[in-house]
RNA sequence: GGAGAGAUACCCAAGUGGCUGAAGGGGGCGGUUUGCUAAACCGUUAGUGGUAGAAAUGCCAGCGAGGGUUCGAAUCCCUCUCUCUCCGCCA
């Protein structure tokens, strides 16, 4: 949610921001109008309520005053009904307006305008044609897709034997790594309620991307960002406790609506996947530095695994709804001869903290203010699994186990 | 799943229609006393959300959440959520 004051006072700037995102202006316009109407009537109703209060005697009112009070009450009731409708309109409209990109976010219309910030690691040279991970995984008995389709449906996978062990090793490795990086480990529920999804920005606009449990207000969480960020919903944190850095491994569930036919093979795009998530709460002064820390923490996983990757700064047309600035980490997939997203590290400014009411008490003046939230994958486990299979494959189909995983897996070759 | 009890401010707790945005206690903060500490005593202390304002400050909301009754609701009615106790079931 944007600061209402900014929308009122810097309307042109907000409008530019929406344009830079290719975001239709009608949401903003609708909001601005509703906001104006609502404030006007709010003042009117407040005034009437105050009059009513002043008129009300301490004990039982005499008949004459009672008449006046009744009239006043009717007037208030009528206007208040309208006010409630307007208030609802303002609140709803506000939830559909995306965040304002930070000035450093490159301008651009689509992912083609994203900027590669740096490339890290060396792309492996193969003396043979590298196979795609789903082929290696199935041949090697690590993955099974057909059975998963029978049991559940398309876009699900089964990990088997050393495959299951590798996935588990990766989860443990990543959590340990993030603990070294200063993140406190959390094991949250994977089911969340609407309000939490609204707090982080998935609802109300992106309900179609989520699985809802029938007959309840429960949803399968699409990312632990939801649980971790909402761990502090509706709270006021003393400044001394900041930054708060937390991490969690969770399964994530996404409908992948609108991506029919895309990435149908392998582990790249599933309805259920494992992810280690990083969430950070920072003061506005420290949040930019916080994003750098978060990004470095995500990168540390890929560096330790010696997977080649690049850092991409997403342009205004490509950053997510809630984000003001996003770096994607993209890992090298030899079979696709391309980089694929494995982590997305975002700066949300006070957008989520306004929605979820996450505030902090400033040391300087004792006042309460919205803090800044950041999050990123640290990193997507399934895609890391896939990247290891592809980058560490041998001609005979075996896979070298990355050195840092060997203590976890107790194998050097699988 | 069955039966019952509860949710009031930082904590405990009083409050069944107006003088209560809230008694009392604890805690916190300030002070008196004191060699220091403790005790005692005196004083003081709701955070928050919205809105108007350059600000000082004003106004409105707010007693688990949402509705309703009433001129007026912490108090009466309805729905929901959560917590606790007992029984049943279960990893």
mmCIF file of C-alpha atoms (C1' of nucleotides) in Angstrom, chain A residues 8 38-39 42-43 46 50 53 58 66 70 73 359 368, chain B residues 18-19 47-52 59-61 70-72:
data_model
loop_
_atom_site.group_PDB
_atom_site.id
_atom_site.type_symbol
_atom_site.label_atom_id
_atom_site.label_comp_id
_atom_site.label_asym_id
_atom_site.label_seq_id
_atom_site.Cartn_x
_atom_site.Cartn_y
_atom_site.Cartn_z
ATOM 1 C CA UNK A 8 -2.322 13.163 -2.557
ATOM 2 C CA UNK A 38 -14.060 9.910 1.649
ATOM 3 C CA UNK A 39 -11.956 12.486 3.458
ATOM 4 C CA UNK A 42 -15.207 11.871 7.085
ATOM 5 C CA UNK A 43 -14.708 15.411 8.308
ATOM 6 C CA UNK A 46 -16.691 13.705 12.646
ATOM 7 C CA UNK A 50 -18.767 15.925 18.008
ATOM 8 C CA UNK A 53 -21.451 14.403 21.977
ATOM 9 C CA UNK A 58 -24.875 13.445 31.667
ATOM 10 C CA UNK A 66 -34.121 14.017 23.041
ATOM 11 C CA UNK A 70 -32.808 11.834 17.540
ATOM 12 C CA UNK A 73 -28.576 10.683 15.203
ATOM 13 C CA UNK A 359 6.147 -0.784 12.477
ATOM 14 C CA UNK A 368 6.249 4.829 15.569
ATOM 15 C "C1'" G B 18 -25.594 7.899 30.259
ATOM 16 C "C1'" C B 19 -21.412 11.208 35.477
ATOM 17 C "C1'" G B 47 -0.521 2.642 23.131
ATOM 18 C "C1'" U B 48 -2.619 3.057 18.418
ATOM 19 C "C1'" G B 49 -5.468 4.210 13.698
ATOM 20 C "C1'" G B 50 -7.840 8.116 10.827
ATOM 21 C "C1'" U B 51 -8.420 13.265 9.778
ATOM 22 C "C1'" A B 52 -7.457 18.821 9.783
ATOM 23 C "C1'" C B 59 -11.670 16.392 16.254
ATOM 24 C "C1'" C B 60 -13.255 11.176 15.314
ATOM 25 C "C1'" A B 61 -12.550 5.878 16.128
ATOM 26 C "C1'" U B 70 -30.813 2.622 21.292
ATOM 27 C "C1'" C B 71 -31.049 9.684 21.483
ATOM 28 C "C1'" G B 72 -26.793 7.099 23.975
#
